[in-house]
C-alpha cells in the first residue's frame, strides 16, 4: 500500500460517506472507521482506530460527533510520521480540549486542518484579488433555519479569506440568543438569535431566526462597492460605487465532489484549508459566549453540544 495515496475517514455518517466517495473517485485507497459497517463498496472497514491503521494512512478525516474529536486527534498525533488531519465542525466540545490542543499542537509536526470549504471557494478568491473593491469594511449575514453555532465558522472563514491578515483577532463579542432547538444532527443544539463582534477590526453581524424558510444571505461592504451572496439561491451580486452591477452563480460544491481534490492539494503543500490552530481560539471564545448566554457561565465545560 502506498502511504501517499491512502486516506482514513473516521466516522461514516452522511458527511463521512461523502468524503469516502470522493476519495475513492480520486484514486485513494480508503479506510473507514465506524462502529457500524457502512457497507461502502471498495473501502476497508474497521470498528475502531487501531495503531496499524494510523501507520498505514497519511491523511485522516474526522467526521464523528464532536465529543470524540480531541481523543481521535490525540491518538493520531502520537505517530512519529507526520499526518494530515482534517476535522469537521465543531472542532471540540469543552474549554480544556481547546486549551490542550493549542498547547500540544504548537509542538506538533502534524498538520491539523479545519474543514471550512468557503476558504478555497474560487469566487471568494476572485473577490480577494479584485483591485476594484478595496478592503472589507463590514460583514453581515441574515436568514433563518441555518443555526449560528456551526455556521459561524463559515462566516469567520469568509472574512478570513477576504481580510488579508496573517492571524485572527476577535473582540467585542455580543449575543442575543432568542431560542435553541435540537439539531437534525443527533446530540447537538442549534442556536438562533443575533451575534456581533469585531474580527480583525471588521464589524461582523449575524442574525438567524428559527422560523421561516431555509435562507442565508451575506452582505459584504468594501471600500469601493459591495457584494451580496444568497447561499441557498447560489447567486452573487457585485456592485461598484459607480452603480455598475454584475450577477453570477455562486456554487459551493459538495464534499463528495471536492474532498479528493482538497486532500491532494494539502498533500502537495497548498494551504487550501486553514489549520485548526488558526481557528481554535476564536472558536472557543464564541462557544463560551453561547454557553454563558444560556446559563452555564460558572461551569468550565461547554455543556451545550452546539452543532
PDB file of C-alpha atoms in Angstrom:
ATOM      1  CA  UNK A   1       0.000   0.000   0.000  1.00  0.00           C
ATOM      2  CA  UNK A   2       1.314   3.447  -0.883  1.00  0.00           C
ATOM      3  CA  UNK A   3       1.017   5.696   2.141  1.00  0.00           C
ATOM      4  CA  UNK A   4       0.905   8.760  -0.122  1.00  0.00           C
ATOM      5  CA  UNK A   5      -2.406   7.583  -1.645  1.00  0.00           C
ATOM      6  CA  UNK A   6      -4.061   6.180   1.490  1.00  0.00           C
ATOM      7  CA  UNK A   7      -6.719   8.007   3.495  1.00  0.00           C
ATOM      8  CA  UNK A   8      -8.830   7.117   6.513  1.00  0.00           C
ATOM      9  CA  UNK A   9     -12.292   8.540   7.257  1.00  0.00           C
ATOM     10  CA  UNK A  10     -13.211   8.271  10.939  1.00  0.00           C
ATOM     11  CA  UNK A  11     -16.997   8.399  11.251  1.00  0.00           C
ATOM     12  CA  UNK A  12     -19.224   7.112   8.452  1.00  0.00           C
ATOM     13  CA  UNK A  13     -22.342   9.218   8.794  1.00  0.00           C
ATOM     14  CA  UNK A  14     -23.695  11.211   5.872  1.00  0.00           C
ATOM     15  CA  UNK A  15     -20.723  13.578   5.565  1.00  0.00           C
ATOM     16  CA  UNK A  16     -18.209  10.768   6.185  1.00  0.00           C
ATOM     17  CA  UNK A  17     -19.722   8.751   3.349  1.00  0.00           C
ATOM     18  CA  UNK A  18     -19.384  11.768   1.048  1.00  0.00           C
ATOM     19  CA  UNK A  19     -15.709  12.122   1.969  1.00  0.00           C
ATOM     20  CA  UNK A  20     -15.063   8.415   1.357  1.00  0.00           C
ATOM     21  CA  UNK A  21     -16.814   8.505  -2.040  1.00  0.00           C
ATOM     22  CA  UNK A  22     -14.778  11.498  -3.227  1.00  0.00           C
ATOM     23  CA  UNK A  23     -11.507   9.974  -2.062  1.00  0.00           C
ATOM     24  CA  UNK A  24     -12.305   6.732  -3.871  1.00  0.00           C
ATOM     25  CA  UNK A  25     -13.171   8.636  -7.048  1.00  0.00           C
ATOM     26  CA  UNK A  26      -9.788  10.392  -6.826  1.00  0.00           C
ATOM     27  CA  UNK A  27      -7.914   7.108  -6.686  1.00  0.00           C
ATOM     28  CA  UNK A  28      -7.198   6.853  -2.963  1.00  0.00           C
ATOM     29  CA  UNK A  29      -7.123   3.619  -1.048  1.00  0.00           C
ATOM     30  CA  UNK A  30      -9.784   4.367   1.596  1.00  0.00           C
ATOM     31  CA  UNK A  31     -10.256   3.015   5.099  1.00  0.00           C
ATOM     32  CA  UNK A  32     -13.380   3.841   7.108  1.00  0.00           C
ATOM     33  CA  UNK A  33     -13.525   3.561  10.893  1.00  0.00           C
ATOM     34  CA  UNK A  34     -17.002   3.388  12.436  1.00  0.00           C
ATOM     35  CA  UNK A  35     -18.701   1.111  14.989  1.00  0.00           C
ATOM     36  CA  UNK A  36     -21.215   0.146  12.286  1.00  0.00           C
ATOM     37  CA  UNK A  37     -20.140  -1.194   8.909  1.00  0.00           C
ATOM     38  CA  UNK A  38     -21.300   1.427   6.349  1.00  0.00           C
ATOM     39  CA  UNK A  39     -21.098  -1.176   3.534  1.00  0.00           C
ATOM     40  CA  UNK A  40     -19.410   1.191   1.095  1.00  0.00           C
ATOM     41  CA  UNK A  41     -18.017  -0.722  -1.911  1.00  0.00           C
ATOM     42  CA  UNK A  42     -14.221  -0.815  -2.293  1.00  0.00           C
ATOM     43  CA  UNK A  43     -13.385   0.536   1.171  1.00  0.00           C
ATOM     44  CA  UNK A  44     -11.766  -1.230   4.105  1.00  0.00           C
ATOM     45  CA  UNK A  45     -13.870  -1.075   7.263  1.00  0.00           C
ATOM     46  CA  UNK A  46     -12.758  -1.296  10.908  1.00  0.00           C
ATOM     47  CA  UNK A  47     -14.833  -0.732  14.031  1.00  0.00           C
ATOM     48  CA  UNK A  48     -12.082   1.159  15.896  1.00  0.00           C
ATOM     49  CA  UNK A  49      -8.977   3.182  15.127  1.00  0.00           C
ATOM     50  CA  UNK A  50      -6.114   0.748  15.596  1.00  0.00           C
ATOM     51  CA  UNK A  51      -2.433   1.632  15.537  1.00  0.00           C
ATOM     52  CA  UNK A  52      -1.805  -0.181  12.265  1.00  0.00           C
ATOM     53  CA  UNK A  53      -4.496   1.959  10.587  1.00  0.00           C
ATOM     54  CA  UNK A  54      -2.749   5.105  11.807  1.00  0.00           C
ATOM     55  CA  UNK A  55       0.577   3.794  10.499  1.00  0.00           C
ATOM     56  CA  UNK A  56      -0.785   2.905   7.056  1.00  0.00           C
ATOM     57  CA  UNK A  57      -2.505   6.217   6.254  1.00  0.00           C
ATOM     58  CA  UNK A  58      -1.148   9.712   5.750  1.00  0.00           C
ATOM     59  CA  UNK A  59      -4.490  11.532   5.667  1.00  0.00           C
ATOM     60  CA  UNK A  60      -7.328  11.353   8.195  1.00  0.00           C
ATOM     61  CA  UNK A  61     -10.747  12.982   8.053  1.00  0.00           C
ATOM     62  CA  UNK A  62     -12.573  13.127  11.389  1.00  0.00           C
ATOM     63  CA  UNK A  63     -16.321  13.319  10.840  1.00  0.00           C
ATOM     64  CA  UNK A  64     -17.583  11.813  14.089  1.00  0.00           C
ATOM     65  CA  UNK A  65     -19.662  13.545  16.737  1.00  0.00           C
ATOM     66  CA  UNK A  66     -17.521  16.373  18.160  1.00  0.00           C
ATOM     67  CA  UNK A  67     -17.184  14.786  21.605  1.00  0.00           C
ATOM     68  CA  UNK A  68     -14.746  12.272  20.097  1.00  0.00           C
ATOM     69  CA  UNK A  69     -12.672  14.704  18.020  1.00  0.00           C
ATOM     70  CA  UNK A  70     -10.000  15.547  20.561  1.00  0.00           C
ATOM     71  CA  UNK A  71      -9.148  11.976  21.566  1.00  0.00           C
ATOM     72  CA  UNK A  72      -9.021  10.896  17.921  1.00  0.00           C
ATOM     73  CA  UNK A  73      -6.646  13.757  17.079  1.00  0.00           C
ATOM     74  CA  UNK A  74      -4.529  12.872  20.103  1.00  0.00           C
ATOM     75  CA  UNK A  75      -4.353   9.197  19.063  1.00  0.00           C
ATOM     76  CA  UNK A  76      -3.272  10.029  15.523  1.00  0.00           C
ATOM     77  CA  UNK A  77      -0.789  12.672  16.653  1.00  0.00           C
ATOM     78  CA  UNK A  78       1.202  10.070  18.623  1.00  0.00           C
ATOM     79  CA  UNK A  79       2.514   8.846  15.282  1.00  0.00           C
ATOM     80  CA  UNK A  80       6.172   9.610  14.595  1.00  0.00           C
ATOM     81  CA  UNK A  81       5.291  10.142  10.923  1.00  0.00           C
ATOM     82  CA  UNK A  82       3.675  13.480  10.048  1.00  0.00           C
ATOM     83  CA  UNK A  83      -0.033  13.197   9.202  1.00  0.00           C
ATOM     84  CA  UNK A  84      -2.673  15.443   7.660  1.00  0.00           C
ATOM     85  CA  UNK A  85      -5.756  15.502   9.906  1.00  0.00           C
ATOM     86  CA  UNK A  86      -8.945  17.239   8.723  1.00  0.00           C
ATOM     87  CA  UNK A  87     -11.595  17.953  11.380  1.00  0.00           C
ATOM     88  CA  UNK A  88     -15.256  18.683  10.770  1.00  0.00           C
ATOM     89  CA  UNK A  89     -17.024  21.395  12.778  1.00  0.00           C
ATOM     90  CA  UNK A  90     -17.468  21.939  15.669  1.00  0.00           C
ATOM     91  CA  UNK A  91     -13.814  21.343  16.454  1.00  0.00           C
ATOM     92  CA  UNK A  92     -14.008  20.310  20.124  1.00  0.00           C
ATOM     93  CA  UNK A  93     -16.513  20.240  22.978  1.00  0.00           C
ATOM     94  CA  UNK A  94     -15.010  21.932  26.013  1.00  0.00           C
ATOM     95  CA  UNK A  95     -12.521  24.521  27.160  1.00  0.00           C
ATOM     96  CA  UNK A  96      -9.868  22.061  28.337  1.00  0.00           C
ATOM     97  CA  UNK A  97      -9.772  20.360  24.934  1.00  0.00           C
ATOM     98  CA  UNK A  98      -9.264  23.656  23.119  1.00  0.00           C
ATOM     99  CA  UNK A  99      -6.515  24.693  25.536  1.00  0.00           C
ATOM    100  CA  UNK A 100      -4.785  21.302  25.447  1.00  0.00           C
ATOM    101  CA  UNK A 101      -4.923  21.285  21.664  1.00  0.00           C
ATOM    102  CA  UNK A 102      -3.359  24.746  21.472  1.00  0.00           C
ATOM    103  CA  UNK A 103      -0.598  23.636  23.839  1.00  0.00           C
ATOM    104  CA  UNK A 104       0.124  20.220  22.341  1.00  0.00           C
ATOM    105  CA  UNK A 105      -0.228  21.049  18.652  1.00  0.00           C
ATOM    106  CA  UNK A 106       2.082  24.055  18.906  1.00  0.00           C
ATOM    107  CA  UNK A 107       4.898  21.493  19.135  1.00  0.00           C
ATOM    108  CA  UNK A 108       3.423  19.004  16.687  1.00  0.00           C
ATOM    109  CA  UNK A 109       4.764  18.072  13.268  1.00  0.00           C
ATOM    110  CA  UNK A 110       1.265  17.094  12.123  1.00  0.00           C
ATOM    111  CA  UNK A 111      -0.939  19.364  10.027  1.00  0.00           C
ATOM    112  CA  UNK A 112      -4.383  19.580  11.665  1.00  0.00           C
ATOM    113  CA  UNK A 113      -6.910  21.224   9.350  1.00  0.00           C
ATOM    114  CA  UNK A 114     -10.354  22.795   9.823  1.00  0.00           C
ATOM    115  CA  UNK A 115     -12.827  21.818   7.083  1.00  0.00           C
ATOM    116  CA  UNK A 116     -14.359  25.140   6.029  1.00  0.00           C
ATOM    117  CA  UNK A 117     -14.936  24.860   2.250  1.00  0.00           C
ATOM    118  CA  UNK A 118     -15.558  28.578   1.616  1.00  0.00           C
ATOM    119  CA  UNK A 119     -11.868  29.040   2.398  1.00  0.00           C
ATOM    120  CA  UNK A 120     -10.986  27.707  -1.061  1.00  0.00           C
ATOM    121  CA  UNK A 121     -14.043  28.978  -2.941  1.00  0.00           C
ATOM    122  CA  UNK A 122     -12.931  30.337  -6.318  1.00  0.00           C
ATOM    123  CA  UNK A 123     -15.374  33.270  -6.307  1.00  0.00           C
ATOM    124  CA  UNK A 124     -14.178  34.489  -2.900  1.00  0.00           C
ATOM    125  CA  UNK A 125     -10.577  34.350  -4.048  1.00  0.00           C
ATOM    126  CA  UNK A 126     -11.503  36.375  -7.109  1.00  0.00           C
ATOM    127  CA  UNK A 127     -13.024  38.967  -4.775  1.00  0.00           C
ATOM    128  CA  UNK A 128      -9.861  38.929  -2.695  1.00  0.00           C
ATOM    129  CA  UNK A 129      -7.663  39.639  -5.705  1.00  0.00           C
ATOM    130  CA  UNK A 130     -10.020  42.252  -7.159  1.00  0.00           C
ATOM    131  CA  UNK A 131      -8.481  45.714  -7.308  1.00  0.00           C
ATOM    132  CA  UNK A 132     -11.836  47.430  -7.830  1.00  0.00           C
ATOM    133  CA  UNK A 133     -13.488  46.762  -4.468  1.00  0.00           C
ATOM    134  CA  UNK A 134     -10.700  47.520  -1.999  1.00  0.00           C
ATOM    135  CA  UNK A 135     -10.614  46.286   1.599  1.00  0.00           C
ATOM    136  CA  UNK A 136     -13.505  44.753   3.531  1.00  0.00           C
ATOM    137  CA  UNK A 137     -15.239  47.300   5.775  1.00  0.00           C
ATOM    138  CA  UNK A 138     -18.223  45.319   7.157  1.00  0.00           C
ATOM    139  CA  UNK A 139     -19.675  41.801   7.038  1.00  0.00           C
ATOM    140  CA  UNK A 140     -23.228  40.750   7.838  1.00  0.00           C
ATOM    141  CA  UNK A 141     -25.384  37.681   7.324  1.00  0.00           C
ATOM    142  CA  UNK A 142     -29.075  37.108   7.944  1.00  0.00           C
ATOM    143  CA  UNK A 143     -31.707  34.480   7.339  1.00  0.00           C
ATOM    144  CA  UNK A 144     -33.417  31.585   9.044  1.00  0.00           C
ATOM    145  CA  UNK A 145     -33.069  27.933   9.948  1.00  0.00           C
ATOM    146  CA  UNK A 146     -29.330  27.503   9.413  1.00  0.00           C
ATOM    147  CA  UNK A 147     -28.290  27.761  13.065  1.00  0.00           C
ATOM    148  CA  UNK A 148     -25.414  30.010  14.093  1.00  0.00           C
ATOM    149  CA  UNK A 149     -23.305  27.688  16.226  1.00  0.00           C
ATOM    150  CA  UNK A 150     -21.995  25.567  13.371  1.00  0.00           C
ATOM    151  CA  UNK A 151     -22.358  28.109  10.560  1.00  0.00           C
ATOM    152  CA  UNK A 152     -20.424  30.819  12.351  1.00  0.00           C
ATOM    153  CA  UNK A 153     -17.100  29.223  11.402  1.00  0.00           C
ATOM    154  CA  UNK A 154     -18.118  29.519   7.753  1.00  0.00           C
ATOM    155  CA  UNK A 155     -18.642  33.264   8.255  1.00  0.00           C
ATOM    156  CA  UNK A 156     -15.306  33.594  10.014  1.00  0.00           C
ATOM    157  CA  UNK A 157     -13.579  31.729   7.198  1.00  0.00           C
ATOM    158  CA  UNK A 158     -15.089  34.056   4.578  1.00  0.00           C
ATOM    159  CA  UNK A 159     -13.887  37.146   6.448  1.00  0.00           C
ATOM    160  CA  UNK A 160     -10.535  35.428   6.890  1.00  0.00           C
ATOM    161  CA  UNK A 161     -10.162  34.843   3.151  1.00  0.00           C
ATOM    162  CA  UNK A 162     -11.059  38.433   2.290  1.00  0.00           C
ATOM    163  CA  UNK A 163      -9.273  40.367   5.035  1.00  0.00           C
ATOM    164  CA  UNK A 164      -5.618  39.840   4.005  1.00  0.00           C
ATOM    165  CA  UNK A 165      -4.217  39.156   7.505  1.00  0.00           C
ATOM    166  CA  UNK A 166      -1.752  36.640   8.941  1.00  0.00           C
ATOM    167  CA  UNK A 167      -3.753  35.939  12.111  1.00  0.00           C
ATOM    168  CA  UNK A 168      -7.270  36.199  13.531  1.00  0.00           C
ATOM    169  CA  UNK A 169      -8.226  38.515  16.388  1.00  0.00           C
ATOM    170  CA  UNK A 170     -11.749  38.619  17.773  1.00  0.00           C
ATOM    171  CA  UNK A 171     -13.062  41.385  20.071  1.00  0.00           C
ATOM    172  CA  UNK A 172     -16.277  42.876  21.445  1.00  0.00           C
ATOM    173  CA  UNK A 173     -18.399  39.735  21.367  1.00  0.00           C
ATOM    174  CA  UNK A 174     -22.101  40.297  21.990  1.00  0.00           C
ATOM    175  CA  UNK A 175     -25.080  37.995  21.566  1.00  0.00           C
ATOM    176  CA  UNK A 176     -28.835  37.957  21.945  1.00  0.00           C
ATOM    177  CA  UNK A 177     -29.947  34.325  21.864  1.00  0.00           C
ATOM    178  CA  UNK A 178     -33.663  34.089  21.096  1.00  0.00           C
ATOM    179  CA  UNK A 179     -34.055  30.306  21.021  1.00  0.00           C
ATOM    180  CA  UNK A 180     -32.350  26.932  20.774  1.00  0.00           C
ATOM    181  CA  UNK A 181     -33.592  23.614  19.453  1.00  0.00           C
ATOM    182  CA  UNK A 182     -32.327  20.115  18.881  1.00  0.00           C
ATOM    183  CA  UNK A 183     -30.405  19.811  15.647  1.00  0.00           C
ATOM    184  CA  UNK A 184     -31.214  17.246  12.987  1.00  0.00           C
ATOM    185  CA  UNK A 185     -27.690  16.088  13.789  1.00  0.00           C
ATOM    186  CA  UNK A 186     -28.364  13.853  16.787  1.00  0.00           C
ATOM    187  CA  UNK A 187     -26.897  15.125  20.058  1.00  0.00           C
ATOM    188  CA  UNK A 188     -26.459  18.775  19.065  1.00  0.00           C
ATOM    189  CA  UNK A 189     -28.276  22.040  19.586  1.00  0.00           C
ATOM    190  CA  UNK A 190     -28.919  24.770  17.041  1.00  0.00           C
ATOM    191  CA  UNK A 191     -28.692  28.396  18.223  1.00  0.00           C
ATOM    192  CA  UNK A 192     -30.872  31.247  16.930  1.00  0.00           C
ATOM    193  CA  UNK A 193     -30.727  34.993  17.528  1.00  0.00           C
ATOM    194  CA  UNK A 194     -28.030  37.562  16.829  1.00  0.00           C
ATOM    195  CA  UNK A 195     -24.271  37.769  17.323  1.00  0.00           C
ATOM    196  CA  UNK A 196     -21.866  40.650  16.810  1.00  0.00           C
ATOM    197  CA  UNK A 197     -18.095  41.018  17.077  1.00  0.00           C
ATOM    198  CA  UNK A 198     -15.009  42.556  15.533  1.00  0.00           C
ATOM    199  CA  UNK A 199     -12.851  40.148  13.551  1.00  0.00           C
ATOM    200  CA  UNK A 200      -9.545  41.705  12.527  1.00  0.00           C
ATOM    201  CA  UNK A 201     -11.247  45.068  13.191  1.00  0.00           C
ATOM    202  CA  UNK A 202     -14.015  44.264  10.716  1.00  0.00           C
ATOM    203  CA  UNK A 203     -17.540  44.545  12.195  1.00  0.00           C
ATOM    204  CA  UNK A 204     -19.376  41.228  11.836  1.00  0.00           C
ATOM    205  CA  UNK A 205     -23.125  40.941  12.496  1.00  0.00           C
ATOM    206  CA  UNK A 206     -25.092  37.703  12.174  1.00  0.00           C
ATOM    207  CA  UNK A 207     -28.841  37.181  12.549  1.00  0.00           C
ATOM    208  CA  UNK A 208     -30.550  33.814  12.255  1.00  0.00           C
ATOM    209  CA  UNK A 209     -34.240  33.269  13.028  1.00  0.00           C
ATOM    210  CA  UNK A 210     -35.626  29.896  13.974  1.00  0.00           C
ATOM    211  CA  UNK A 211     -38.819  30.282  11.949  1.00  0.00           C
ATOM    212  CA  UNK A 212     -39.016  30.845   8.220  1.00  0.00           C
ATOM    213  CA  UNK A 213     -37.658  29.280   5.044  1.00  0.00           C
ATOM    214  CA  UNK A 214     -34.108  27.965   4.852  1.00  0.00           C
ATOM    215  CA  UNK A 215     -32.264  31.129   3.878  1.00  0.00           C
ATOM    216  CA  UNK A 216     -28.847  32.711   4.361  1.00  0.00           C
ATOM    217  CA  UNK A 217     -27.841  35.971   2.712  1.00  0.00           C
ATOM    218  CA  UNK A 218     -24.402  37.525   3.166  1.00  0.00           C
ATOM    219  CA  UNK A 219     -23.711  41.219   2.590  1.00  0.00           C
ATOM    220  CA  UNK A 220     -20.116  42.479   2.474  1.00  0.00           C
ATOM    221  CA  UNK A 221     -19.224  46.161   2.299  1.00  0.00           C
ATOM    222  CA  UNK A 222     -15.897  47.047   0.687  1.00  0.00           C
ATOM    223  CA  UNK A 223     -14.127  50.392   0.358  1.00  0.00           C
ATOM    224  CA  UNK A 224     -15.417  50.822  -3.173  1.00  0.00           C
ATOM    225  CA  UNK A 225     -18.510  48.714  -3.501  1.00  0.00           C
ATOM    226  CA  UNK A 226     -20.458  45.838  -2.007  1.00  0.00           C
ATOM    227  CA  UNK A 227     -21.223  42.176  -2.542  1.00  0.00           C
ATOM    228  CA  UNK A 228     -24.400  40.227  -1.781  1.00  0.00           C
ATOM    229  CA  UNK A 229     -24.343  36.412  -1.707  1.00  0.00           C
ATOM    230  CA  UNK A 230     -27.512  34.335  -1.449  1.00  0.00           C
ATOM    231  CA  UNK A 231     -26.065  30.985  -0.412  1.00  0.00           C
ATOM    232  CA  UNK A 232     -29.122  28.819  -0.978  1.00  0.00           C
ATOM    233  CA  UNK A 233     -30.145  30.541  -4.214  1.00  0.00           C
ATOM    234  CA  UNK A 234     -26.440  30.289  -5.211  1.00  0.00           C
ATOM    235  CA  UNK A 235     -26.282  33.849  -6.551  1.00  0.00           C
ATOM    236  CA  UNK A 236     -23.659  36.559  -6.039  1.00  0.00           C
ATOM    237  CA  UNK A 237     -24.247  40.222  -6.919  1.00  0.00           C
ATOM    238  CA  UNK A 238     -21.372  42.718  -7.036  1.00  0.00           C
ATOM    239  CA  UNK A 239     -21.986  46.462  -7.018  1.00  0.00           C
ATOM    240  CA  UNK A 240     -19.281  49.080  -7.513  1.00  0.00           C
ATOM    241  CA  UNK A 241     -19.541  52.701  -6.373  1.00  0.00           C
ATOM    242  CA  UNK A 242     -20.319  53.757  -9.930  1.00  0.00           C
ATOM    243  CA  UNK A 243     -23.504  51.627  -9.518  1.00  0.00           C
ATOM    244  CA  UNK A 244     -22.301  49.121 -12.063  1.00  0.00           C
ATOM    245  CA  UNK A 245     -23.609  45.688 -11.030  1.00  0.00           C
ATOM    246  CA  UNK A 246     -22.791  42.127 -12.033  1.00  0.00           C
ATOM    247  CA  UNK A 247     -24.651  38.960 -11.054  1.00  0.00           C
ATOM    248  CA  UNK A 248     -23.227  35.471 -11.296  1.00  0.00           C
ATOM    249  CA  UNK A 249     -23.613  31.974  -9.905  1.00  0.00           C
ATOM    250  CA  UNK A 250     -22.122  31.215  -6.501  1.00  0.00           C
ATOM    251  CA  UNK A 251     -21.958  27.427  -6.377  1.00  0.00           C
ATOM    252  CA  UNK A 252     -20.406  25.591  -3.449  1.00  0.00           C
ATOM    253  CA  UNK A 253     -19.538  22.009  -4.327  1.00  0.00           C
ATOM    254  CA  UNK A 254     -20.489  19.173  -2.014  1.00  0.00           C
ATOM    255  CA  UNK A 255     -17.872  17.277  -0.020  1.00  0.00           C
ATOM    256  CA  UNK A 256     -18.487  14.251  -2.240  1.00  0.00           C
ATOM    257  CA  UNK A 257     -17.231  16.333  -5.166  1.00  0.00           C
ATOM    258  CA  UNK A 258     -14.235  18.089  -3.624  1.00  0.00           C
ATOM    259  CA  UNK A 259     -12.644  16.031  -0.832  1.00  0.00           C
ATOM    260  CA  UNK A 260     -10.276  14.154  -3.119  1.00  0.00           C
ATOM    261  CA  UNK A 261      -9.109  17.384  -4.775  1.00  0.00           C
ATOM    262  CA  UNK A 262      -8.682  19.148  -1.413  1.00  0.00           C
ATOM    263  CA  UNK A 263      -6.649  16.287   0.054  1.00  0.00           C
ATOM    264  CA  UNK A 264      -4.397  16.203  -2.999  1.00  0.00           C
ATOM    265  CA  UNK A 265      -3.810  19.948  -2.655  1.00  0.00           C
ATOM    266  CA  UNK A 266      -2.959  19.612   1.047  1.00  0.00           C
ATOM    267  CA  UNK A 267      -0.565  16.758   0.331  1.00  0.00           C
ATOM    268  CA  UNK A 268       1.142  18.960  -2.253  1.00  0.00           C
ATOM    269  CA  UNK A 269       1.676  21.635   0.397  1.00  0.00           C
ATOM    270  CA  UNK A 270      -1.033  24.035  -0.796  1.00  0.00           C
ATOM    271  CA  UNK A 271      -2.922  25.738   2.036  1.00  0.00           C
ATOM    272  CA  UNK A 272      -6.421  25.346   0.629  1.00  0.00           C
ATOM    273  CA  UNK A 273      -7.839  24.960   4.165  1.00  0.00           C
ATOM    274  CA  UNK A 274      -6.759  26.703   7.392  1.00  0.00           C
ATOM    275  CA  UNK A 275      -5.056  24.914  10.241  1.00  0.00           C
ATOM    276  CA  UNK A 276      -7.165  24.345  13.342  1.00  0.00           C
ATOM    277  CA  UNK A 277      -4.667  26.330  15.424  1.00  0.00           C
ATOM    278  CA  UNK A 278      -5.749  29.417  13.440  1.00  0.00           C
ATOM    279  CA  UNK A 279      -9.418  28.993  14.401  1.00  0.00           C
ATOM    280  CA  UNK A 280      -9.324  27.257  17.778  1.00  0.00           C
ATOM    281  CA  UNK A 281      -9.056  30.395  19.943  1.00  0.00           C
ATOM    282  CA  UNK A 282     -11.851  32.281  18.178  1.00  0.00           C
ATOM    283  CA  UNK A 283     -13.996  29.110  18.224  1.00  0.00           C
ATOM    284  CA  UNK A 284     -13.544  28.787  21.977  1.00  0.00           C
ATOM    285  CA  UNK A 285     -14.477  32.441  22.527  1.00  0.00           C
ATOM    286  CA  UNK A 286     -17.672  32.043  20.510  1.00  0.00           C
ATOM    287  CA  UNK A 287     -18.826  28.769  22.044  1.00  0.00           C
ATOM    288  CA  UNK A 288     -18.135  30.044  25.556  1.00  0.00           C
ATOM    289  CA  UNK A 289     -20.243  33.091  24.716  1.00  0.00           C
ATOM    290  CA  UNK A 290     -23.125  30.809  23.675  1.00  0.00           C
ATOM    291  CA  UNK A 291     -22.750  28.730  26.836  1.00  0.00           C
ATOM    292  CA  UNK A 292     -22.751  31.815  29.049  1.00  0.00           C
ATOM    293  CA  UNK A 293     -25.766  33.229  27.264  1.00  0.00           C
ATOM    294  CA  UNK A 294     -27.613  30.019  28.050  1.00  0.00           C
ATOM    295  CA  UNK A 295     -26.753  29.955  31.741  1.00  0.00           C
ATOM    296  CA  UNK A 296     -23.588  27.908  32.136  1.00  0.00           C
ATOM    297  CA  UNK A 297     -21.219  30.786  32.907  1.00  0.00           C
ATOM    298  CA  UNK A 298     -19.977  29.226  36.137  1.00  0.00           C
ATOM    299  CA  UNK A 299     -19.023  25.917  34.521  1.00  0.00           C
ATOM    300  CA  UNK A 300     -15.684  25.102  32.967  1.00  0.00           C
ATOM    301  CA  UNK A 301     -17.168  22.810  30.331  1.00  0.00           C
ATOM    302  CA  UNK A 302     -19.134  23.893  27.327  1.00  0.00           C
ATOM    303  CA  UNK A 303     -22.032  21.765  28.491  1.00  0.00           C
ATOM    304  CA  UNK A 304     -24.160  22.572  25.475  1.00  0.00           C
ATOM    305  CA  UNK A 305     -23.273  20.405  22.441  1.00  0.00           C
ATOM    306  CA  UNK A 306     -23.566  23.082  19.781  1.00  0.00           C
ATOM    307  CA  UNK A 307     -23.669  21.874  16.195  1.00  0.00           C
TER     308      UNK A 307
END
